[in-house]
XYZ file of C-alpha atoms in Angstrom:
780
model
C -38.727 -2.800 -55.436
C -35.471 -1.127 -53.613
C -33.424 -0.115 -56.200
C -30.036 -1.912 -55.059
C -28.735 -3.502 -51.922
C -28.375 -0.759 -49.343
C -31.916 0.303 -49.766
C -33.583 -0.282 -45.959
C -30.647 -1.506 -44.297
C -30.272 -0.055 -40.561
C -27.828 2.888 -40.466
C -24.567 2.324 -38.566
C -24.156 3.936 -35.249
C -22.012 3.896 -32.221
C -21.444 1.670 -29.718
C -24.053 2.523 -26.078
C -23.505 1.149 -22.976
C -25.556 -1.739 -21.769
C -27.279 -2.197 -18.423
C -25.119 -3.010 -15.628
C -25.618 -5.056 -13.093
C -28.025 -3.759 -9.600
C -25.574 -2.577 -6.168
C -26.290 -4.658 -3.809
C -27.148 -2.947 0.208
C -24.383 -3.751 1.343
C -22.352 -1.945 -1.779
C -25.154 1.527 -1.790
C -23.372 1.587 2.016
C -20.528 1.837 0.967
C -20.465 3.698 -1.130
C -22.471 6.172 0.746
C -20.039 6.112 4.238
C -16.688 6.585 1.306
C -17.607 7.837 -1.592
C -17.931 7.126 -5.317
C -14.902 3.982 -6.431
C -12.349 5.739 -7.765
C -11.396 4.787 -10.689
C -7.820 2.985 -10.691
C -6.595 5.330 -13.973
C -6.045 8.152 -11.307
C -3.548 6.384 -8.706
C -1.188 9.477 -9.974
C -3.990 11.503 -8.866
C -3.489 9.779 -5.614
C -0.414 11.214 -5.540
C 0.638 12.526 -2.310
C 2.665 16.746 -2.960
C 5.824 16.533 -0.249
C 3.582 19.344 2.271
C 0.986 16.711 2.397
C 2.965 14.440 2.817
C 4.711 16.067 5.130
C 1.409 15.850 6.569
C 0.845 12.254 6.726
C 4.446 10.844 6.850
C 5.725 12.965 9.395
C 3.829 13.361 12.410
C 4.452 10.040 13.182
C 7.876 11.210 14.498
C 7.625 14.096 15.276
C 4.985 13.667 17.500
C 7.237 11.049 18.707
C 8.504 14.417 20.952
C 5.563 14.407 23.013
C 6.364 11.631 25.216
C 9.994 10.512 24.342
C 11.443 13.338 26.865
C 9.423 12.165 29.685
C 10.566 8.238 28.732
C 14.148 9.442 30.120
C 12.464 10.790 33.556
C 10.401 8.817 34.188
C 13.280 6.319 34.608
C 15.823 8.489 35.696
C 13.648 10.481 37.923
C 13.282 7.548 40.932
C 16.675 6.714 40.407
C 18.445 10.321 40.439
C 15.782 12.603 42.638
C 15.569 15.904 41.259
C 19.482 15.535 39.682
C 18.042 13.641 37.337
C 17.925 16.726 35.788
C 21.426 17.735 35.558
C 22.154 13.502 34.031
C 19.164 14.569 31.769
C 20.011 16.755 28.967
C 23.924 14.502 28.296
C 20.743 11.787 27.297
C 19.042 14.451 25.078
C 21.987 14.739 23.574
C 22.804 11.662 22.927
C 19.592 11.202 21.206
C 19.931 13.905 18.915
C 23.592 12.049 18.300
C 21.744 9.013 17.009
C 18.640 11.020 15.274
C 22.009 12.698 13.502
C 23.224 9.403 12.246
C 20.051 7.607 11.274
C 18.907 10.681 9.761
C 21.818 10.396 7.714
C 21.385 6.881 7.281
C 18.065 6.526 5.738
C 18.435 8.992 3.249
C 20.342 7.175 1.422
C 18.353 4.327 2.103
C 15.978 6.046 0.366
C 18.432 7.317 -2.878
C 19.616 2.532 -2.819
C 15.424 2.091 -2.851
C 13.222 4.634 -4.840
C 10.198 2.321 -4.730
C 10.531 1.420 -1.582
C 12.938 1.608 1.324
C 11.188 -0.387 4.123
C 13.194 -2.817 6.047
C 12.229 -5.473 4.653
C 12.745 -4.320 0.970
C 17.021 -4.075 2.235
C 17.052 -7.065 4.364
C 15.241 -9.131 1.377
C 17.763 -7.831 -0.915
C 21.156 -7.964 0.698
C 19.902 -11.380 4.180
C 17.619 -13.257 2.035
C 13.925 -14.778 2.506
C 14.795 -15.450 6.519
C 15.671 -12.671 7.711
C 13.695 -10.342 5.289
C 10.165 -12.042 7.900
C 12.043 -10.881 10.436
C 12.502 -7.564 9.471
C 8.719 -7.782 7.772
C 7.219 -8.903 11.117
C 9.540 -6.451 13.283
C 7.671 -3.715 10.935
C 3.976 -4.582 11.404
C 4.366 -5.576 14.816
C 5.449 -1.367 15.731
C 3.195 -0.069 13.230
C 0.830 -2.031 15.332
C 1.600 -0.419 18.690
C 2.244 2.511 17.304
C -1.233 3.364 15.807
C -2.033 2.436 20.183
C -0.468 4.322 22.013
C -0.414 6.946 19.251
C -3.921 7.505 19.924
C -3.541 6.310 23.276
C -0.925 9.235 23.953
C -3.509 12.278 21.787
C -6.316 11.265 24.381
C -4.116 11.984 27.457
C -3.722 15.389 26.471
C -7.184 15.594 26.408
C -6.998 14.265 29.836
C -4.866 16.898 30.682
C -6.990 19.016 29.853
C -10.283 17.495 30.603
C -9.015 15.023 33.798
C -12.552 14.461 34.471
C -12.957 12.452 31.563
C -9.969 10.004 32.783
C -12.897 7.632 33.689
C -13.332 7.149 30.147
C -9.557 7.107 28.353
C -9.752 2.997 26.690
C -14.031 4.325 25.441
C -12.274 7.377 23.876
C -8.743 4.755 22.605
C -10.905 3.158 20.842
C -13.655 5.377 19.169
C -10.187 7.123 18.036
C -8.734 4.214 16.282
C -12.294 3.539 14.650
C -12.601 7.346 13.268
C -9.163 6.655 11.533
C -9.954 3.279 10.410
C -12.544 5.335 8.630
C -10.206 7.673 7.218
C -8.221 5.827 5.176
C -10.602 4.016 3.986
C -11.174 7.083 2.280
C -8.233 7.756 1.201
C -4.674 8.217 1.172
C -5.463 11.887 -0.308
C -8.364 12.385 2.443
C -6.377 11.592 4.048
C -3.296 14.058 3.849
C -5.447 16.850 3.680
C -7.254 15.787 6.721
C -3.728 16.032 9.308
C -1.878 18.282 6.840
C -2.998 21.037 9.691
C -2.570 19.329 13.591
C 1.152 19.002 11.928
C 1.791 23.184 11.731
C -0.534 23.414 14.087
C 1.589 21.260 16.745
C 4.353 22.952 15.548
C 3.834 26.675 15.397
C 2.074 25.980 19.082
C 5.490 25.285 20.384
C 7.499 27.580 18.704
C 5.385 29.966 20.993
C 5.923 27.508 23.620
C 9.084 28.311 23.123
C 9.463 31.999 22.430
C 7.460 32.562 25.836
C 9.560 30.071 27.463
C 12.925 31.928 26.850
C 10.951 35.768 27.218
C 9.818 34.311 30.346
C 13.031 33.158 32.344
C 15.365 36.421 30.589
C 12.365 37.834 32.206
C 12.472 36.054 35.815
C 8.637 34.531 36.081
C 9.221 31.371 34.432
C 7.113 28.701 37.299
C 9.355 26.528 38.669
C 6.659 23.053 39.512
C 7.354 21.666 43.142
C 8.206 17.622 43.967
C 5.793 17.170 46.319
C 3.498 17.929 44.310
C 0.533 13.832 44.805
C 0.416 11.630 42.422
C 4.214 12.240 40.607
C 6.353 9.277 40.433
C 9.197 7.740 42.931
C 11.648 10.541 43.883
C 14.776 8.736 44.477
C 18.288 10.030 46.327
C 20.140 11.304 44.169
C 23.373 9.188 44.240
C 26.840 8.505 41.833
C 28.026 7.780 38.389
C 29.831 4.823 38.744
C 27.731 2.272 40.728
C 25.806 -1.297 38.688
C 22.473 0.356 39.874
C 23.396 3.479 39.114
C 24.010 3.050 34.799
C 21.578 0.187 34.961
C 19.332 3.144 35.178
C 21.177 5.280 32.391
C 20.532 2.306 30.601
C 16.827 1.816 31.544
C 16.620 5.935 30.219
C 18.181 5.431 27.090
C 16.462 3.097 26.560
C 12.833 5.479 27.427
C 14.476 7.313 24.756
C 14.394 5.442 21.937
C 11.525 6.385 21.569
C 11.650 9.879 20.514
C 13.606 8.517 17.150
C 10.594 6.217 16.407
C 8.088 7.058 12.975
C 11.771 8.094 10.637
C 11.896 4.704 8.900
C 7.790 5.806 7.936
C 9.407 7.584 5.587
C 12.047 5.492 3.448
C 8.015 2.848 3.965
C 6.269 5.047 2.184
C 8.404 6.232 -1.156
C 5.287 4.765 -3.249
C 3.093 7.149 -2.003
C 4.851 10.185 -3.250
C 4.707 12.372 -6.313
C 7.101 11.957 -8.949
C 9.898 12.566 -7.878
C 8.773 9.666 -5.653
C 12.802 9.127 -4.729
C 14.388 13.183 -3.824
C 10.461 14.138 -2.881
C 11.079 11.586 0.056
C 14.528 12.730 1.384
C 13.568 16.285 1.275
C 10.646 15.511 3.374
C 12.924 13.193 5.979
C 15.564 15.914 6.007
C 12.763 18.794 7.542
C 11.734 15.636 9.524
C 14.349 15.398 11.328
C 15.613 18.959 12.049
C 11.646 19.371 12.958
C 11.914 16.749 16.365
C 15.916 17.647 17.046
C 14.379 21.213 17.440
C 11.327 19.814 19.485
C 13.269 17.574 21.631
C 15.383 20.689 22.702
C 12.807 23.123 23.203
C 10.764 20.306 25.488
C 13.500 19.403 27.690
C 15.196 22.274 28.109
C 11.905 22.880 29.277
C 11.728 20.792 31.581
C 15.226 21.579 33.489
C 14.254 24.694 34.008
C 10.598 24.409 35.422
C 11.429 20.676 36.977
C 7.975 19.003 34.973
C 8.141 15.930 37.157
C 6.071 13.481 35.579
C 2.831 11.664 36.593
C 2.782 8.726 37.930
C -0.740 7.479 36.134
C 1.074 9.524 32.698
C -1.716 12.640 33.136
C -0.783 15.241 33.236
C 2.172 15.328 30.321
C 5.921 16.923 30.523
C 5.003 18.751 27.520
C 1.208 20.320 28.990
C 3.585 21.126 32.128
C 5.957 22.732 30.720
C 3.126 24.471 27.830
C 2.134 25.325 30.830
C 4.249 26.770 32.824
C 5.389 29.280 29.719
C 1.961 30.318 28.815
C 1.274 31.266 32.197
C -1.966 32.041 33.314
C -4.031 34.504 32.029
C -6.929 34.697 29.494
C -4.604 34.618 25.884
C -2.263 32.084 27.936
C -5.190 29.639 28.699
C -5.929 30.135 26.130
C -3.205 29.275 23.900
C -2.879 26.505 26.080
C -5.766 25.210 25.496
C -4.732 25.649 21.643
C -0.848 23.824 22.185
C -3.060 20.790 23.788
C -5.347 20.148 20.964
C -2.436 21.030 18.997
C -0.883 17.845 20.753
C -3.132 15.798 20.629
C -3.951 16.391 16.601
C -0.668 15.535 15.818
C -0.491 12.646 17.502
C -3.200 11.198 16.472
C -1.970 12.264 12.576
C 1.242 10.215 13.565
C -1.764 7.368 14.686
C -2.562 7.749 10.703
C 1.246 7.730 9.589
C 0.601 3.952 10.060
C -2.389 3.411 7.891
C -0.466 4.725 5.457
C 2.479 3.294 5.812
C 1.318 -0.385 7.065
C -0.896 -1.433 3.892
C 2.091 -0.830 1.594
C 4.842 -2.666 3.056
C 1.733 -6.122 4.334
C 1.260 -5.551 0.077
C 4.979 -5.858 -0.675
C 5.169 -8.893 2.233
C 2.642 -10.138 0.361
C 3.664 -8.965 -3.334
C 6.799 -12.075 -2.394
C 4.384 -14.643 -1.198
C 4.525 -14.523 2.483
C 1.075 -13.309 4.011
C -2.269 -13.455 1.945
C -3.020 -12.164 -0.814
C -5.844 -10.356 -0.001
C -3.567 -7.872 1.117
C -2.192 -7.175 -1.746
C -5.675 -5.518 -3.395
C -7.013 -2.193 -3.545
C -10.059 -2.014 -2.408
C -13.061 0.664 -3.136
C -10.926 3.892 -2.862
C -8.198 3.252 -4.032
C -5.979 2.327 -0.662
C -5.655 -1.785 0.872
C -8.348 -2.146 3.108
C -7.588 -5.213 4.249
C -4.418 -3.670 4.903
C -6.359 -1.493 6.658
C -8.890 -3.839 8.699
C -4.963 -5.251 9.664
C -3.244 -2.594 11.631
C -6.666 -1.486 13.156
C -7.655 -4.134 14.262
C -4.228 -5.374 15.861
C -4.631 -1.865 18.062
C -7.673 -2.107 18.729
C -6.856 -5.307 21.034
C -3.940 -3.872 22.173
C -5.667 -1.019 23.849
C -8.140 -2.828 24.954
C -5.112 -5.467 26.092
C -3.538 -3.142 27.696
C -5.253 -0.547 29.318
C -4.481 2.480 26.860
C -1.098 1.752 28.939
C 1.631 4.290 27.137
C 4.623 3.034 29.692
C 2.850 -0.694 28.674
C 3.240 -0.141 24.746
C 7.010 2.286 25.091
C 9.610 -0.773 25.729
C 7.774 -3.122 22.990
C 7.363 -0.653 20.193
C 10.964 1.599 20.224
C 11.962 -2.386 20.400
C 9.811 -3.261 17.150
C 11.483 0.108 15.429
C 15.278 -0.567 16.781
C 15.309 -4.066 14.968
C 14.429 -2.038 11.686
C 16.584 -0.170 11.874
C 19.253 -2.425 13.029
C 18.224 -4.860 9.552
C 18.732 -1.398 7.761
C 22.021 -0.290 7.582
C 23.121 -3.896 8.360
C 21.740 -4.346 5.057
C 23.228 -1.176 3.986
C 26.351 -1.571 5.033
C 26.819 -5.417 3.069
C 25.454 -3.435 -0.082
C 28.190 -0.295 0.495
C 31.326 -2.824 1.131
C 30.334 -4.860 -1.622
C 29.104 -2.486 -4.494
C 32.570 -0.464 -3.676
C 36.678 -1.046 -4.478
C 36.851 0.938 -1.688
C 35.605 -1.143 0.877
C 35.953 1.959 3.732
C 34.079 4.341 2.571
C 32.221 6.846 3.754
C 29.219 5.122 3.542
C 30.314 1.848 4.689
C 31.296 4.106 8.125
C 27.740 6.003 8.796
C 25.425 2.745 8.409
C 27.760 0.220 9.660
C 27.527 2.771 12.754
C 24.202 3.844 12.865
C 23.569 -0.109 12.532
C 26.281 -0.645 15.879
C 24.273 1.938 17.124
C 20.416 0.546 16.594
C 22.070 -3.504 17.540
C 22.659 -2.223 21.481
C 19.817 -0.061 21.625
C 18.002 -3.488 20.837
C 20.196 -5.221 23.237
C 19.449 -3.375 26.101
C 16.094 -2.533 25.417
C 15.010 -7.150 25.159
C 18.067 -7.238 28.689
C 16.381 -4.129 31.032
C 12.736 -4.357 29.188
C 12.183 -8.198 28.878
C 9.851 -8.036 32.074
C 7.840 -4.838 30.900
C 6.762 -6.533 27.513
C 9.567 -6.479 25.167
C 9.230 -10.394 25.818
C 6.131 -10.817 23.533
C 8.322 -9.107 20.703
C 11.421 -12.310 21.779
C 9.286 -14.618 22.102
C 5.916 -13.950 19.106
C 8.559 -13.083 16.322
C 9.708 -16.619 16.081
C 6.204 -18.309 16.182
C 4.645 -15.117 13.060
C 7.771 -15.829 10.812
C 6.808 -19.050 11.085
C 3.719 -18.930 9.825
C 4.774 -16.846 6.981
C 7.542 -19.374 5.821
C 4.214 -21.606 5.806
C 2.460 -19.495 3.834
C 5.004 -18.962 1.193
C 6.302 -22.879 0.497
C 1.888 -22.837 0.449
C 2.276 -19.727 -2.799
C 4.658 -21.941 -4.229
C 3.727 -25.519 -4.557
C 0.523 -24.557 -5.369
C 2.518 -21.758 -8.396
C 4.736 -25.171 -9.422
C 1.346 -27.319 -9.795
C -0.111 -24.407 -12.172
C 3.113 -24.061 -13.891
C 2.282 -24.808 -17.626
C 4.731 -27.415 -18.736
C 5.789 -28.552 -22.782
C 3.612 -31.973 -22.435
C 0.807 -30.363 -22.107
C -2.049 -31.647 -24.722
C -3.872 -29.572 -26.491
C -7.509 -30.055 -27.898
C -8.414 -29.069 -32.065
C -10.865 -26.350 -32.288
C -14.631 -27.427 -33.618
C -16.432 -24.557 -34.882
C -20.314 -24.058 -33.261
C -21.152 -21.720 -30.783
C -19.339 -18.849 -29.626
C -17.645 -19.196 -26.752
C -15.051 -16.722 -24.515
C -12.682 -18.384 -21.874
C -12.214 -15.165 -18.957
C -8.074 -14.901 -17.597
C -6.162 -14.323 -14.905
C -3.458 -16.797 -15.386
C -1.446 -18.712 -18.156
C -1.317 -21.504 -16.507
C -2.561 -25.189 -15.998
C -5.904 -23.675 -15.223
C -7.069 -21.935 -18.244
C -4.499 -24.554 -20.558
C -7.835 -27.071 -19.237
C -10.497 -24.188 -19.535
C -8.881 -23.582 -23.629
C -9.266 -27.265 -24.062
C -12.809 -27.887 -22.342
C -13.701 -25.110 -24.702
C -11.936 -26.767 -27.885
C -14.412 -29.647 -27.329
C -17.888 -27.978 -27.529
C -17.046 -26.848 -31.067
C -17.633 -23.452 -31.179
C -18.281 -21.031 -33.819
C -15.374 -18.640 -32.177
C -13.824 -18.552 -29.214
C -11.923 -16.857 -27.463
C -10.663 -15.259 -24.807
C -10.628 -11.952 -22.037
C -8.992 -10.473 -19.218
C -10.388 -7.521 -17.578
C -7.503 -4.828 -16.439
C -7.291 -4.376 -13.208
C -3.765 -3.874 -12.550
C -1.785 -3.152 -15.349
C 1.327 -4.454 -14.783
C 0.072 -7.719 -14.645
C -2.108 -7.486 -17.302
C 1.550 -7.021 -19.209
C 2.822 -10.240 -18.104
C -0.202 -12.356 -18.987
C 0.081 -10.454 -22.545
C 3.251 -11.641 -22.933
C 2.767 -15.062 -21.369
C 0.088 -15.260 -23.465
C 1.584 -14.083 -26.649
C 4.469 -17.104 -26.731
C 2.726 -19.448 -25.562
C 2.002 -21.764 -28.507
C -0.257 -23.861 -26.370
C -2.436 -20.744 -26.825
C -1.463 -19.134 -30.616
C -5.646 -19.626 -32.468
C -7.378 -18.173 -28.728
C -7.127 -14.614 -29.662
C -6.730 -12.693 -25.927
C -9.281 -9.171 -25.326
C -7.736 -6.682 -23.164
C -10.372 -4.994 -21.110
C -10.247 -2.540 -18.534
C -12.845 -3.138 -15.343
C -11.233 0.695 -13.567
C -13.534 0.566 -11.131
C -12.476 -4.163 -9.857
C -15.528 -5.046 -10.329
C -15.923 -8.185 -12.663
C -19.080 -8.923 -12.467
C -19.937 -6.223 -13.506
C -17.342 -6.459 -16.229
C -18.606 -9.773 -17.140
C -22.231 -9.082 -17.152
C -21.415 -6.489 -19.673
C -19.284 -8.687 -22.082
C -22.086 -10.594 -22.421
C -24.511 -8.688 -23.213
C -23.126 -7.338 -25.774
C -21.610 -10.080 -27.279
C -25.077 -11.504 -27.106
C -27.330 -8.806 -28.600
C -28.070 -10.841 -32.057
C -31.028 -13.154 -30.599
C -29.155 -15.758 -32.804
C -26.299 -15.576 -30.962
C -25.288 -18.318 -28.062
C -22.592 -18.353 -24.906
C -20.715 -19.771 -23.043
C -18.505 -18.794 -20.266
C -15.808 -19.993 -18.983
C -14.117 -19.530 -15.268
C -10.845 -21.574 -14.108
C -10.864 -21.817 -10.860
C -8.652 -24.121 -8.960
C -9.815 -25.699 -6.567
C -7.989 -25.504 -2.909
C -9.055 -27.027 0.136
C -9.732 -26.440 4.209
C -9.135 -23.262 5.915
C -5.591 -22.589 4.161
C -6.864 -23.316 0.846
C -9.691 -20.687 2.127
C -7.587 -17.808 3.998
C -4.567 -18.025 0.698
C -6.980 -17.882 -2.390
C -10.713 -15.923 -3.235
C -13.802 -16.993 -4.776
C -13.841 -14.796 -7.889
C -15.400 -17.385 -10.495
C -18.195 -17.847 -7.704
C -19.328 -13.703 -7.967
C -18.535 -13.705 -11.251
C -20.555 -16.265 -12.504
C -24.326 -15.980 -10.192
C -25.600 -12.691 -11.697
C -23.967 -14.021 -15.416
C -26.480 -17.417 -15.609
C -29.246 -15.005 -14.945
C -28.659 -14.262 -18.327
C -30.695 -15.597 -21.380
C -28.792 -17.516 -23.715
C -25.468 -17.151 -21.830
C -24.188 -19.828 -19.737
C -21.425 -19.725 -16.994
C -19.460 -22.600 -16.414
C -16.899 -22.907 -13.943
C -14.083 -25.498 -14.122
C -12.634 -26.569 -11.518
C -8.777 -27.398 -11.183
C -8.067 -29.303 -8.726
C -4.831 -27.949 -6.612
C -4.736 -29.682 -4.425
C -4.745 -32.774 -5.686
C -0.938 -32.354 -7.159
C 0.381 -30.335 -4.375
C -0.283 -33.443 -2.619
C 1.377 -35.503 -4.093
C -2.040 -37.743 -5.752
C -3.150 -36.192 -9.161
C -3.374 -38.322 -12.330
C 0.198 -39.044 -13.877
C 0.460 -38.731 -17.596
C 1.565 -41.482 -19.599
C 4.570 -39.605 -22.162
C 2.128 -41.433 -25.661
C -0.468 -39.198 -25.025
C 0.648 -35.790 -24.264
C 1.421 -34.110 -28.024
C 5.196 -32.106 -27.045
C 6.010 -29.186 -28.555
C 10.331 -29.555 -28.024
C 9.800 -26.018 -29.292
C 7.732 -24.617 -26.354
C 9.432 -24.505 -22.272
C 8.385 -22.800 -19.662
C 10.390 -20.973 -19.190
C 9.684 -19.559 -22.572
C 6.720 -18.516 -21.805
C 7.403 -15.380 -19.307
C 9.531 -14.225 -22.712
C 9.299 -9.447 -22.972
C 8.556 -9.180 -27.119
C 11.328 -8.341 -28.783
C 9.208 -7.322 -31.704
C 10.305 -3.623 -32.322
C 7.751 -1.216 -32.485
C 7.292 2.047 -34.671
C 7.540 5.220 -32.534
C 3.513 7.180 -32.141
C 2.581 8.715 -35.367
C 1.665 12.023 -35.274
C -1.800 13.505 -35.460
C -2.914 14.930 -39.805
C -4.776 17.866 -39.092
C -7.388 17.274 -41.650
C -10.173 17.819 -39.754
C -9.947 21.012 -36.925
C -12.654 19.966 -34.911
C -13.455 16.701 -32.168
C -16.350 14.542 -32.858
C -18.256 13.312 -29.530
C -18.253 9.765 -30.973
C -21.702 9.833 -30.433
C -22.424 11.720 -32.977
C -20.123 10.438 -35.959
C -21.365 9.647 -39.090
C -20.831 6.627 -41.609
C -19.219 7.493 -44.367
C -17.601 10.805 -43.249
C -14.099 11.425 -42.190
C -14.310 12.411 -38.617
C -11.236 13.292 -35.161
C -12.391 11.668 -31.893
C -11.149 12.132 -28.921
C -11.676 8.974 -26.075
C -10.049 6.898 -23.194
C -9.093 2.895 -24.600
C -11.311 0.850 -22.393
C -10.527 -2.701 -24.712
C -7.460 -3.835 -26.806
C -7.782 -6.713 -28.955
C -4.740 -8.649 -30.940
C -5.249 -11.381 -33.559
C -3.785 -14.450 -32.591
C -0.109 -15.385 -33.097
C -1.216 -17.828 -36.180
C -3.402 -15.120 -37.869
C -3.067 -12.631 -40.286
C -1.516 -8.898 -37.771
C -4.718 -7.352 -36.777
C -4.745 -5.111 -34.055
C -8.535 -3.971 -32.617
C -8.435 -0.769 -29.984
C -11.642 0.116 -28.179
C -12.498 4.000 -27.543
C -15.335 5.704 -26.058
C -15.898 9.257 -24.326
C -19.456 10.470 -22.580
C -21.348 10.224 -25.652
C -20.621 6.516 -27.061
C -17.668 4.033 -28.763
C -16.097 3.031 -30.885
C -14.287 0.535 -32.882
C -10.324 0.959 -34.516
C -8.943 -1.167 -36.281
C -5.226 -1.663 -37.388
C -4.190 -3.561 -40.420
C -0.283 -5.525 -40.180
C -0.421 -4.551 -36.724
C -0.408 -6.194 -32.989
C 0.672 -3.879 -30.797
C 0.970 -0.489 -30.209
C 4.277 1.075 -28.570
C 2.756 3.475 -25.262
C -0.859 1.557 -26.050
C -2.095 0.542 -23.332
C -5.699 -0.312 -21.943
C -6.527 3.623 -20.256
C -4.984 5.667 -21.917
C -6.374 8.757 -23.967
C -5.732 8.626 -28.012
C -7.066 10.993 -30.558
C -8.081 9.186 -33.728
C -8.302 10.788 -37.348
C -9.768 8.528 -40.055
C -12.702 7.327 -42.742
C -16.205 5.919 -40.560
C -16.994 2.856 -41.446
C -19.025 -0.547 -40.203
C -19.072 -3.359 -39.081
C -22.371 -5.712 -38.272
C -23.862 -1.880 -37.726
C -21.743 -1.223 -35.612
C -18.928 2.309 -36.593
C -15.238 1.630 -37.483
C -12.778 3.964 -38.305
C -9.339 1.970 -40.935
C -5.692 2.358 -40.326
C -7.027 6.006 -38.912
C -3.827 8.467 -37.764
C -3.622 8.871 -33.954
C -1.895 10.413 -31.339
C -1.353 9.339 -27.744
C -2.707 12.424 -25.212
C -0.770 12.234 -21.817
């Protein structure tokens, strides 16, 4: 006979990982090419240092020096002949003055909007939603065109060195865009490391060119190109500067030269990807970038003037290649340096295109979060980048490259217009903000941003007027159409949000204990309330709700809304970490763990908001079906999709609920659901030093004191109507343990994904090891 009731009882053990869903072939292929999925808790590690940010984000602006001056000459030489080289320095001085004003304006933008200082954010905060969509469209156009024009210019640098491959210009450009897409799908950090070197290689190469050019100029050996060479742009006759035609040509050259300033906004658009302190690092990189650009503009412009480097009609050889060849000479060393310089030019132009693959997805993420673009654009992908945004910009760039046959001249006008519209909106918004923020209305900031707004708006007017037939009509006509589409998206999202909002009239059913039911939650709205009501009708033994955390801020919003909802106060909400964002795997693992006992049956309820038609499929994903498919293969587990017809409500055909059938709660309103929790939480308790060494969780012993350390993977707080209890699941490489904190509903600083060290007596519950009321320390 057993000597006591404990004899023969199973020994409690630490929690162990359950089986996972077998990876499909498509995921294996993606993993093979892109690498393993990055843990979302490593997102901070994907941020950029100033050195890497300079390589990624400055390359767009710096590389514009490779063709900005050339575009000025393209406009001046057909009008003024060789006299254009006399006007050329004045045009460059105007460009440098614009660079100075715009740089200090954007420096203040970054200091004011420390999270993201894009034209979209500034316009949204100062002018409202319609004007902000103008900025959003121009930024989108600008980034897409940047990828196309920078890739085409990089290929032109190759062709300048190897003219025999000119027939394959479009094919090579398409290949470059696809290569940049692949590199960026692997993650921001990988893209940065690849494109840091080209920036420095180009700058070093050009400084060598400048040094050799200065030496050969004073030595008297700097060559001058012949104006009779075949293939040059048309060389006009010298004329006065007072005639109307001359003024128009100068304005056209000014418009072309504005392309030298494209890319400045990339820093302010991408502040979130800098390492902390983000805005300070971004401002330093901005100043360094602008100083570098100024030196390059002056150096290339001076050499072009002294060597009479006239552009070619078909764009190759480029002016920058001509001045490099003249400065470096025809010797063996000079030829090697020339090839290296062209290589640097090519790579930085490609790096300039790569800049947009960082800035564009961040920008459309903000717009999509505001509800003006499909929400899919705000979802991080396999490697923690906004993959859909990357595909979006790549697709648009490929269309432009093929449609224009990779012509830089055709793309340049549209490119400059979109950029300067953004400059105008940003500086105008900052002027308004500075005016409203200061009691002294006319101050340095108002003057700075006001002057920038006037210069940028004048440039926009010139580009629209003189370049309309050359391509800016696409922006003038296309922008209003796309703005209307985006406003329609926002209207649709708002209607759906209103339809899903939880009101005080929502009826609540009574819970009757039977089998276990879990509702998977991704929002607190009518669809979720309806699923909970249905769960109660199943009379479960235990009813709970689970949210798989793929976004910490979203999880906190759901947690707060749940805590404030009286309609849900008897249902426990558990937050479970889903670090790789594979919801189907997370749900499968949860279901296996909940049905380990042979007498347990589990029903998983998945609220699904039904949207009909093409627009509904475009704006929303089908996550419920993706989760239900693998769950339905398990024994003793039923995955039930609970549909909620949003379209019926938004169309006005929903059934009206009679007031007498609704169990109203006067104390609850829809606005109260989203009030922040005001309870004051005690500061983190210091850990005791009872145990000297950490013990792997898989090796801790029942009824023995232990000190463990691991990652918080799940947090479960007791329902509002029950006694306070906080359950925290902690895992390390060897296993998991549950920490129980009696009398508490939350701990300041404790969240899913955090690292915690805890010490206490090891107990058990249902055969699984636990630690009751441990001392603890949250680790940074």
